[in-house]
Amino acid sequence: MGGENTKQRKSEAYFGDPGMWGFVHRSFTKAMGYTDDDIRKPVIGICNTFSELNKCHYHFRELVEFVKRGVWQAGGMPMEFPTISIGEPYVKPTTMLLRNLMAMDTEEMMRAHPIDGVVLIGGCDKTIPAQLMAAASVNIPAICLTGGPMLNGRLNGETLGACTDCYRFTLEHKAGNISDEQLSLVENSICRSDGHCMVMGTASTMASIAEAIGMALPGCAAIPAPDSRRRHMAELTGKQIVELVKRDIRPRDIMTLDAIKNAIRVTMASGGSTNAIIHLIAIAGRLGIKLPLEMFDEISSQTPFILNLRPSGQYQMEEYFEAGGVPALMKELEPLLNTDCLTVTGKTVKENLRHVRTGDRRVIFPLDNPLDKQGGIVVLRGNLAPNGALIKQTAVSPHLRKHRGKAVVFESPQDMERRIDDPNLEVDENSVLVLKNAGPKGAPGMPEIGQLPIPKKLLAKGVRDMVRISDARISGTSYGTLVVHVSPEAAVGGPLAFVQDGDEIELDIEARRLNLCVSEEELEKRRQKWTPPAPKYDRGYGLLYVERVLQADQGCDFDFLLPKELRQSNPELTDR
Ligand code: FES
């Protein structure tokens, strides 16, 4: 790993083949203007997920040019290729349904071509996890270049953040507190540049994870998309992938269990998205590592929450960048990190952090004076979630941290849409809203609808938060007392399926407890009467998805994409 790699590269085998296929490879490549000098260099694939259907990747065509410049400078030959690109705002029913498809697309593109190393350019929520899953499976030298967050939205001197303020302002509009005109002004001001959402949502969380796990260059995550320093980062990334190929440093040398623990710790210290847990379990699964939910809870309970970013704090990615970004946060966390882990710099975390200074204390709090003594995400267990559920405790209303209330049940997302604002719905601020059949197989694709809307009549009374429970996910930009990822999900007969209106539910975040206060005998009676919902697909990718997707606590990957050894050693992973 240390010195120059002397093994034959894949591109050398392609272009150096003395037979007919070598001739074809060379002549078809030269037809694009490349010369013999070029094709003797290491071939660097650049996975460009530009799409006009994905706003968060709108600037990638330009960014790729800077990556190519770096690749050429370092003596490589860049070859750009596309994969599917999934952006949160448009994709229906949910981008999560397509994450595994993107991971498969990326994996097969990397496998099928004469690529010696790859730069993976992603940004919007599911794209970085999909690319890391692919990199873990293929294990050729790889480096992530994340697209960067948008600049802060601005309106009348106020900072706006996507999409935390998308929820906030549409809620106030629904409550009648702001006019159509005011909402329109917010709509025009919130997304004022290229880039992904600029709060610590899933995209910012996954960009931070790419860096913390060692797969992106230090400082990459927080540079705003339109900042010239992101172009510099693109060039440096292009240079560095050539170095990784020369030294044969591969994703599995970098993404070890210790590196994954660093990524979890950074997520917990940052108030990162609950989605990160599913994605990290899926990435680890591709490496043959099983991550139990308890590991997240353990690291969370030992990690102070120190990053003052929305939706759990005050600032946004732009201020985080100015405060030093992920390297400054990791410097503060250094005593808690595994600093011997190798990174794409070719150096260890410890070496990378040597000259980093701690940033603005209003943004990155000191370890001994944190915003909260423990991390953002808590794992709940109980008879309602035998395999676990998650809550982002840093975004919870203090008065709801311990709560017991009567369930108001919605059997499906469609049922919720139909009835949530019904003036006759029997609900008050102490009720617990329960949504079923919104999980990996039930919805399917586990959409981000776990932030159930507050019923209109309660909004009018000033209620802004309630306990809400579902087998769905939430956007990383969501806030409120939202219990999500309840596992097993309702559609496979998890206890959530048997909750009825009026049942008492107890949430106790401190005790990590989520209980349905109904006797086991009564639950068994309900279980006997239960029939699973009809599958939503009878053909195509949707059918493959519902048949083969794993549960939330197993990362929602397809069972057949895990390494054979992991499937064999964990019979429950064949959850079909
Ligand atoms: Fe792409 Fe939020 S919509 S990151």
PDB file of C-alpha atoms in Angstrom, residues 387-544:
ATOM      1  CA  ASN A 387     -35.754  -4.576  16.161  1.00  0.00           C
ATOM      2  CA  GLY A 388     -35.397  -0.914  16.971  1.00  0.00           C
ATOM      3  CA  ALA A 389     -36.617   2.535  16.032  1.00  0.00           C
ATOM      4  CA  LEU A 390     -34.837   5.880  15.849  1.00  0.00           C
ATOM      5  CA  ILE A 391     -35.471   9.357  17.149  1.00  0.00           C
ATOM      6  CA  LYS A 392     -33.391  12.451  16.577  1.00  0.00           C
ATOM      7  CA  GLN A 393     -33.408  13.579  20.163  1.00  0.00           C
ATOM      8  CA  THR A 394     -31.733  16.898  19.441  1.00  0.00           C
ATOM      9  CA  ALA A 395     -34.774  17.959  17.389  1.00  0.00           C
ATOM     10  CA  VAL A 396     -37.370  16.874  19.975  1.00  0.00           C
ATOM     11  CA  SER A 397     -39.546  19.299  21.976  1.00  0.00           C
ATOM     12  CA  PRO A 398     -38.408  19.101  25.625  1.00  0.00           C
ATOM     13  CA  HIS A 399     -41.929  18.483  26.983  1.00  0.00           C
ATOM     14  CA  LEU A 400     -42.312  15.377  24.788  1.00  0.00           C
ATOM     15  CA  ARG A 401     -39.109  13.564  25.756  1.00  0.00           C
ATOM     16  CA  LYS A 402     -41.189  11.422  28.069  1.00  0.00           C
ATOM     17  CA  HIS A 403     -44.779  11.040  26.964  1.00  0.00           C
ATOM     18  CA  ARG A 404     -47.731   8.696  27.170  1.00  0.00           C
ATOM     19  CA  GLY A 405     -50.704   9.262  24.908  1.00  0.00           C
ATOM     20  CA  LYS A 406     -53.517   7.647  22.959  1.00  0.00           C
ATOM     21  CA  ALA A 407     -52.848   6.476  19.424  1.00  0.00           C
ATOM     22  CA  VAL A 408     -54.549   8.040  16.419  1.00  0.00           C
ATOM     23  CA  VAL A 409     -53.837   5.503  13.698  1.00  0.00           C
ATOM     24  CA  PHE A 410     -53.481   5.916   9.949  1.00  0.00           C
ATOM     25  CA  GLU A 411     -53.363   2.625   8.073  1.00  0.00           C
ATOM     26  CA  SER A 412     -51.333   3.983   5.137  1.00  0.00           C
ATOM     27  CA  PRO A 413     -49.882   7.229   3.762  1.00  0.00           C
ATOM     28  CA  GLN A 414     -52.991   7.588   1.618  1.00  0.00           C
ATOM     29  CA  ASP A 415     -55.251   7.163   4.653  1.00  0.00           C
ATOM     30  CA  MET A 416     -53.246   9.862   6.434  1.00  0.00           C
ATOM     31  CA  GLU A 417     -53.554  12.269   3.493  1.00  0.00           C
ATOM     32  CA  ARG A 418     -57.299  11.722   3.445  1.00  0.00           C
ATOM     33  CA  ARG A 419     -58.038  12.191   7.139  1.00  0.00           C
ATOM     34  CA  ILE A 420     -55.312  14.229   8.851  1.00  0.00           C
ATOM     35  CA  ASP A 421     -57.137  17.546   8.429  1.00  0.00           C
ATOM     36  CA  ASP A 422     -60.645  16.152   8.932  1.00  0.00           C
ATOM     37  CA  PRO A 423     -62.282  18.451  11.473  1.00  0.00           C
ATOM     38  CA  ASN A 424     -63.975  15.372  13.002  1.00  0.00           C
ATOM     39  CA  LEU A 425     -60.690  13.525  13.642  1.00  0.00           C
ATOM     40  CA  GLU A 426     -60.530  12.669  17.331  1.00  0.00           C
ATOM     41  CA  VAL A 427     -57.152  14.104  18.211  1.00  0.00           C
ATOM     42  CA  ASP A 428     -55.606  16.522  20.690  1.00  0.00           C
ATOM     43  CA  GLU A 429     -52.078  17.683  21.484  1.00  0.00           C
ATOM     44  CA  ASN A 430     -51.471  14.667  23.748  1.00  0.00           C
ATOM     45  CA  SER A 431     -52.401  12.140  21.079  1.00  0.00           C
ATOM     46  CA  VAL A 432     -49.723   9.991  19.432  1.00  0.00           C
ATOM     47  CA  LEU A 433     -50.038   9.988  15.645  1.00  0.00           C
ATOM     48  CA  VAL A 434     -49.228   6.547  14.200  1.00  0.00           C
ATOM     49  CA  LEU A 435     -48.573   5.859  10.526  1.00  0.00           C
ATOM     50  CA  LYS A 436     -48.409   2.261   9.236  1.00  0.00           C
ATOM     51  CA  ASN A 437     -47.338   0.686   5.952  1.00  0.00           C
ATOM     52  CA  ALA A 438     -44.803   3.358   5.026  1.00  0.00           C
ATOM     53  CA  GLY A 439     -41.743   1.111   5.442  1.00  0.00           C
ATOM     54  CA  PRO A 440     -39.268  -0.489   3.008  1.00  0.00           C
ATOM     55  CA  LYS A 441     -41.734  -3.054   1.616  1.00  0.00           C
ATOM     56  CA  GLY A 442     -45.026  -1.432   2.625  1.00  0.00           C
ATOM     57  CA  ALA A 443     -44.772   1.976   0.961  1.00  0.00           C
ATOM     58  CA  PRO A 444     -42.536   0.667  -0.678  1.00  0.00           C
ATOM     59  CA  GLY A 445     -39.179   2.455  -0.443  1.00  0.00           C
ATOM     60  CA  MET A 446     -39.701   3.924   3.031  1.00  0.00           C
ATOM     61  CA  PRO A 447     -40.470   7.492   1.965  1.00  0.00           C
ATOM     62  CA  GLU A 448     -39.624  10.541   4.064  1.00  0.00           C
ATOM     63  CA  ILE A 449     -43.103  11.024   5.442  1.00  0.00           C
ATOM     64  CA  GLY A 450     -42.367  10.306   9.099  1.00  0.00           C
ATOM     65  CA  GLN A 451     -42.885  13.997   9.879  1.00  0.00           C
ATOM     66  CA  LEU A 452     -46.647  13.495   9.902  1.00  0.00           C
ATOM     67  CA  PRO A 453     -48.352  16.860   9.510  1.00  0.00           C
ATOM     68  CA  ILE A 454     -49.917  18.389  12.594  1.00  0.00           C
ATOM     69  CA  PRO A 455     -53.718  18.326  12.080  1.00  0.00           C
ATOM     70  CA  LYS A 456     -54.951  21.723  10.909  1.00  0.00           C
ATOM     71  CA  LYS A 457     -57.299  22.196  13.849  1.00  0.00           C
ATOM     72  CA  LEU A 458     -54.393  21.724  16.299  1.00  0.00           C
ATOM     73  CA  LEU A 459     -52.155  24.046  14.271  1.00  0.00           C
ATOM     74  CA  ALA A 460     -54.816  26.720  14.660  1.00  0.00           C
ATOM     75  CA  LYS A 461     -54.613  26.180  18.436  1.00  0.00           C
ATOM     76  CA  GLY A 462     -50.862  26.794  18.337  1.00  0.00           C
ATOM     77  CA  VAL A 463     -49.682  23.151  18.551  1.00  0.00           C
ATOM     78  CA  ARG A 464     -46.373  22.785  16.692  1.00  0.00           C
ATOM     79  CA  ASP A 465     -45.137  19.366  17.831  1.00  0.00           C
ATOM     80  CA  MET A 466     -46.637  16.012  18.783  1.00  0.00           C
ATOM     81  CA  VAL A 467     -45.272  12.481  19.177  1.00  0.00           C
ATOM     82  CA  ARG A 468     -45.430  10.857  15.758  1.00  0.00           C
ATOM     83  CA  ILE A 469     -44.484   7.228  15.099  1.00  0.00           C
ATOM     84  CA  SER A 470     -44.015   5.402  11.817  1.00  0.00           C
ATOM     85  CA  ASP A 471     -42.037   2.832   9.861  1.00  0.00           C
ATOM     86  CA  ALA A 472     -41.177   5.610   7.400  1.00  0.00           C
ATOM     87  CA  ARG A 473     -38.054   7.780   7.284  1.00  0.00           C
ATOM     88  CA  ILE A 474     -37.731  11.524   7.721  1.00  0.00           C
ATOM     89  CA  SER A 475     -35.729  14.038   5.806  1.00  0.00           C
ATOM     90  CA  GLY A 476     -32.549  15.031   7.606  1.00  0.00           C
ATOM     91  CA  THR A 477     -33.946  18.552   7.576  1.00  0.00           C
ATOM     92  CA  SER A 478     -37.025  17.581   9.620  1.00  0.00           C
ATOM     93  CA  TYR A 479     -37.599  18.525  13.230  1.00  0.00           C
ATOM     94  CA  GLY A 480     -40.012  17.489  15.969  1.00  0.00           C
ATOM     95  CA  THR A 481     -40.736  14.420  18.096  1.00  0.00           C
ATOM     96  CA  LEU A 482     -40.573  11.893  15.296  1.00  0.00           C
ATOM     97  CA  VAL A 483     -40.054   8.199  15.972  1.00  0.00           C
ATOM     98  CA  VAL A 484     -39.089   6.588  12.691  1.00  0.00           C
ATOM     99  CA  HIS A 485     -37.647   3.391  11.155  1.00  0.00           C
ATOM    100  CA  VAL A 486     -39.857   1.247  13.420  1.00  0.00           C
ATOM    101  CA  SER A 487     -38.659  -2.267  12.715  1.00  0.00           C
ATOM    102  CA  PRO A 488     -39.976  -4.730  11.708  1.00  0.00           C
ATOM    103  CA  GLU A 489     -42.319  -2.622   9.614  1.00  0.00           C
ATOM    104  CA  ALA A 490     -46.097  -3.038   9.612  1.00  0.00           C
ATOM    105  CA  ALA A 491     -46.239  -4.591   6.135  1.00  0.00           C
ATOM    106  CA  VAL A 492     -44.273  -7.666   7.271  1.00  0.00           C
ATOM    107  CA  GLY A 493     -46.324  -8.071  10.446  1.00  0.00           C
ATOM    108  CA  GLY A 494     -44.277  -5.997  12.879  1.00  0.00           C
ATOM    109  CA  PRO A 495     -46.181  -4.969  16.027  1.00  0.00           C
ATOM    110  CA  LEU A 496     -46.878  -1.557  14.475  1.00  0.00           C
ATOM    111  CA  ALA A 497     -49.429  -3.388  12.281  1.00  0.00           C
ATOM    112  CA  PHE A 498     -51.556  -4.169  15.340  1.00  0.00           C
ATOM    113  CA  VAL A 499     -51.867  -0.699  16.876  1.00  0.00           C
ATOM    114  CA  GLN A 500     -55.450   0.544  17.069  1.00  0.00           C
ATOM    115  CA  ASP A 501     -57.028   3.938  17.757  1.00  0.00           C
ATOM    116  CA  GLY A 502     -57.061   4.653  21.472  1.00  0.00           C
ATOM    117  CA  ASP A 503     -54.203   2.281  22.422  1.00  0.00           C
ATOM    118  CA  GLU A 504     -51.807   3.924  24.844  1.00  0.00           C
ATOM    119  CA  ILE A 505     -48.221   4.363  23.682  1.00  0.00           C
ATOM    120  CA  GLU A 506     -45.304   5.261  25.917  1.00  0.00           C
ATOM    121  CA  LEU A 507     -42.182   7.044  24.681  1.00  0.00           C
ATOM    122  CA  ASP A 508     -39.263   7.545  27.072  1.00  0.00           C
ATOM    123  CA  ILE A 509     -36.158   8.847  25.328  1.00  0.00           C
ATOM    124  CA  GLU A 510     -33.978   8.719  28.426  1.00  0.00           C
ATOM    125  CA  ALA A 511     -34.875   5.056  29.006  1.00  0.00           C
ATOM    126  CA  ARG A 512     -34.622   4.330  25.229  1.00  0.00           C
ATOM    127  CA  ARG A 513     -38.149   2.881  25.398  1.00  0.00           C
ATOM    128  CA  LEU A 514     -41.067   2.680  22.969  1.00  0.00           C
ATOM    129  CA  ASN A 515     -43.959   0.596  24.257  1.00  0.00           C
ATOM    130  CA  LEU A 516     -47.431  -0.215  23.137  1.00  0.00           C
ATOM    131  CA  CYS A 517     -49.398  -0.545  26.386  1.00  0.00           C
ATOM    132  CA  VAL A 518     -51.520  -3.474  25.232  1.00  0.00           C
ATOM    133  CA  SER A 519     -51.343  -6.986  26.688  1.00  0.00           C
ATOM    134  CA  GLU A 520     -49.473  -9.696  24.798  1.00  0.00           C
ATOM    135  CA  GLU A 521     -52.680 -11.735  24.769  1.00  0.00           C
ATOM    136  CA  GLU A 522     -54.626  -8.970  23.037  1.00  0.00           C
ATOM    137  CA  LEU A 523     -51.779  -8.402  20.565  1.00  0.00           C
ATOM    138  CA  GLU A 524     -51.770 -12.097  19.700  1.00  0.00           C
ATOM    139  CA  LYS A 525     -55.520 -11.955  18.941  1.00  0.00           C
ATOM    140  CA  ARG A 526     -54.940  -9.023  16.607  1.00  0.00           C
ATOM    141  CA  ARG A 527     -51.994 -10.857  15.002  1.00  0.00           C
ATOM    142  CA  GLN A 528     -54.209 -13.841  14.196  1.00  0.00           C
ATOM    143  CA  LYS A 529     -56.705 -11.617  12.376  1.00  0.00           C
ATOM    144  CA  TRP A 530     -54.078  -9.647  10.463  1.00  0.00           C
ATOM    145  CA  THR A 531     -53.559 -10.047   6.713  1.00  0.00           C
ATOM    146  CA  PRO A 532     -50.558  -8.458   4.966  1.00  0.00           C
ATOM    147  CA  PRO A 533     -51.313  -5.594   2.571  1.00  0.00           C
ATOM    148  CA  ALA A 534     -51.261  -6.397  -1.155  1.00  0.00           C
ATOM    149  CA  PRO A 535     -47.857  -5.650  -2.761  1.00  0.00           C
ATOM    150  CA  LYS A 536     -47.806  -2.367  -4.684  1.00  0.00           C
ATOM    151  CA  TYR A 537     -45.924  -3.734  -7.704  1.00  0.00           C
ATOM    152  CA  ASP A 538     -46.441  -6.795  -9.868  1.00  0.00           C
ATOM    153  CA  ARG A 539     -43.557  -6.271 -12.305  1.00  0.00           C
ATOM    154  CA  GLY A 540     -40.252  -4.532 -12.984  1.00  0.00           C
ATOM    155  CA  TYR A 541     -37.803  -2.925 -10.609  1.00  0.00           C
ATOM    156  CA  GLY A 542     -40.579  -2.218  -8.089  1.00  0.00           C
ATOM    157  CA  LEU A 543     -41.308  -5.939  -7.812  1.00  0.00           C
ATOM    158  CA  LEU A 544     -37.609  -6.742  -7.409  1.00  0.00           C
TER     159      LEU A 544
END
